[in-house]
Structures are given as C-alpha cells and as structure tokens.
PDB file of C-alpha atoms in Angstrom:
ATOM      1  CA  UNK A   1      11.829  14.573  -5.944  1.00  0.00           C
ATOM      2  CA  UNK A   2      11.920  18.204  -5.230  1.00  0.00           C
ATOM      3  CA  UNK A   3       9.344  17.688  -2.473  1.00  0.00           C
ATOM      4  CA  UNK A   4      11.294  15.071  -0.643  1.00  0.00           C
ATOM      5  CA  UNK A   5       9.125  12.141  -1.843  1.00  0.00           C
ATOM      6  CA  UNK A   6      11.760   9.522  -2.754  1.00  0.00           C
ATOM      7  CA  UNK A   7       9.136   7.112  -4.302  1.00  0.00           C
ATOM      8  CA  UNK A   8       6.388   9.608  -5.321  1.00  0.00           C
ATOM      9  CA  UNK A   9       6.509   8.406  -8.906  1.00  0.00           C
ATOM     10  CA  UNK A  10       5.817   4.721  -7.920  1.00  0.00           C
ATOM     11  CA  UNK A  11       2.221   3.882  -8.567  1.00  0.00           C
ATOM     12  CA  UNK A  12       2.380   0.111  -8.250  1.00  0.00           C
ATOM     13  CA  UNK A  13       4.330  -2.165  -5.827  1.00  0.00           C
ATOM     14  CA  UNK A  14       4.537  -5.954  -5.854  1.00  0.00           C
ATOM     15  CA  UNK A  15       5.020  -7.358  -2.368  1.00  0.00           C
ATOM     16  CA  UNK A  16       5.557 -11.077  -1.170  1.00  0.00           C
ATOM     17  CA  UNK A  17       6.226 -12.470   2.376  1.00  0.00           C
ATOM     18  CA  UNK A  18       6.719 -15.821   3.815  1.00  0.00           C
ATOM     19  CA  UNK A  19       8.969 -17.946   6.005  1.00  0.00           C
ATOM     20  CA  UNK A  20      12.712 -17.036   5.510  1.00  0.00           C
ATOM     21  CA  UNK A  21      13.396 -20.466   3.905  1.00  0.00           C
ATOM     22  CA  UNK A  22      10.233 -20.980   2.407  1.00  0.00           C
ATOM     23  CA  UNK A  23       7.845 -19.994  -0.398  1.00  0.00           C
ATOM     24  CA  UNK A  24       6.676 -16.500  -0.637  1.00  0.00           C
ATOM     25  CA  UNK A  25       3.062 -15.459  -0.900  1.00  0.00           C
ATOM     26  CA  UNK A  26       1.777 -12.321  -2.877  1.00  0.00           C
ATOM     27  CA  UNK A  27       0.316  -9.542  -0.541  1.00  0.00           C
ATOM     28  CA  UNK A  28      -2.189  -7.212  -2.517  1.00  0.00           C
ATOM     29  CA  UNK A  29      -1.030  -3.614  -2.141  1.00  0.00           C
ATOM     30  CA  UNK A  30      -3.237  -0.475  -2.317  1.00  0.00           C
ATOM     31  CA  UNK A  31      -1.796   2.897  -3.191  1.00  0.00           C
ATOM     32  CA  UNK A  32      -2.937   5.359  -0.413  1.00  0.00           C
ATOM     33  CA  UNK A  33      -0.774   8.354  -1.332  1.00  0.00           C
ATOM     34  CA  UNK A  34       2.184   9.184  -3.621  1.00  0.00           C
ATOM     35  CA  UNK A  35       4.753   6.447  -2.962  1.00  0.00           C
ATOM     36  CA  UNK A  36       2.903   5.086   0.093  1.00  0.00           C
ATOM     37  CA  UNK A  37       1.138   1.544   0.065  1.00  0.00           C
ATOM     38  CA  UNK A  38      -0.762  -0.700   2.427  1.00  0.00           C
ATOM     39  CA  UNK A  39      -1.460  -4.348   2.380  1.00  0.00           C
ATOM     40  CA  UNK A  40      -2.767  -6.966   4.835  1.00  0.00           C
ATOM     41  CA  UNK A  41      -1.276 -10.471   5.545  1.00  0.00           C
ATOM     42  CA  UNK A  42      -1.275 -12.967   8.224  1.00  0.00           C
ATOM     43  CA  UNK A  43       1.848 -14.455   9.525  1.00  0.00           C
ATOM     44  CA  UNK A  44       1.117 -18.149  10.731  1.00  0.00           C
ATOM     45  CA  UNK A  45       3.492 -18.337  13.754  1.00  0.00           C
ATOM     46  CA  UNK A  46       6.417 -16.616  15.464  1.00  0.00           C
ATOM     47  CA  UNK A  47       9.650 -17.138  13.476  1.00  0.00           C
ATOM     48  CA  UNK A  48      11.940 -15.776  10.901  1.00  0.00           C
ATOM     49  CA  UNK A  49      10.268 -14.242   7.870  1.00  0.00           C
ATOM     50  CA  UNK A  50      11.258 -12.699   4.394  1.00  0.00           C
ATOM     51  CA  UNK A  51       9.573  -9.791   2.718  1.00  0.00           C
ATOM     52  CA  UNK A  52      10.302  -8.899  -0.998  1.00  0.00           C
ATOM     53  CA  UNK A  53       9.206  -5.598  -2.629  1.00  0.00           C
ATOM     54  CA  UNK A  54       9.687  -4.505  -6.249  1.00  0.00           C
ATOM     55  CA  UNK A  55       8.180  -1.960  -8.479  1.00  0.00           C
ATOM     56  CA  UNK A  56       5.811  -3.136 -11.027  1.00  0.00           C
ATOM     57  CA  UNK A  57       8.403  -2.995 -13.722  1.00  0.00           C
ATOM     58  CA  UNK A  58      10.978  -4.759 -11.523  1.00  0.00           C
ATOM     59  CA  UNK A  59      13.378  -1.742 -12.132  1.00  0.00           C
ATOM     60  CA  UNK A  60      13.858  -1.416  -8.347  1.00  0.00           C
ATOM     61  CA  UNK A  61      13.589  -4.183  -5.640  1.00  0.00           C
ATOM     62  CA  UNK A  62      14.588  -5.066  -2.187  1.00  0.00           C
ATOM     63  CA  UNK A  63      14.340  -8.201   0.174  1.00  0.00           C
ATOM     64  CA  UNK A  64      14.855  -8.214   3.983  1.00  0.00           C
ATOM     65  CA  UNK A  65      14.249 -10.558   6.696  1.00  0.00           C
ATOM     66  CA  UNK A  66      12.570  -9.970  10.112  1.00  0.00           C
ATOM     67  CA  UNK A  67      11.624 -11.935  13.185  1.00  0.00           C
ATOM     68  CA  UNK A  68       8.297 -12.321  14.902  1.00  0.00           C
ATOM     69  CA  UNK A  69       8.318 -13.001  18.476  1.00  0.00           C
ATOM     70  CA  UNK A  70       5.829 -15.145  20.276  1.00  0.00           C
ATOM     71  CA  UNK A  71       3.906 -14.074  23.188  1.00  0.00           C
ATOM     72  CA  UNK A  72       4.865 -14.896  26.756  1.00  0.00           C
TER      73      UNK A  72
END
C-alpha cells in the first residue's frame, strides 16, 4: 500500500506446519498489527519441516520448507 505495508489488508491467515513429508497441523494465528501475525507451535524433533500459509479466502498462498538442527 502507500505506506509500504504489503499485507496491511490481510486480517486473517491460515497456517499449517509439519514434517516435510507428513501431515500438516494447523497453527492458531493472532493478528497483532496490520499484516503481522503470531502463532505458537512445537516441533517434535530436529528435521526437515514444511510450513504453509494462506489468506482466509485462499486467494494468496505459499509453502516453504526449513530445517531444524539438533543441539550438540
């Protein structure tokens, strides 16, 4: 938008996370400011994970993978 907020009109986001090759579980998200959300989840162990984010109307979405390293 004119203020540089790319997602300021987004008021609801749907997020799921899980193992890269497994089922995704929903993450409850809270809007904290225009276009900014927070949510809590627990990842069971080090490994390769997948995160999926979409707007409530599913008009925009993205999925990406990431690695969690073990300690030690």
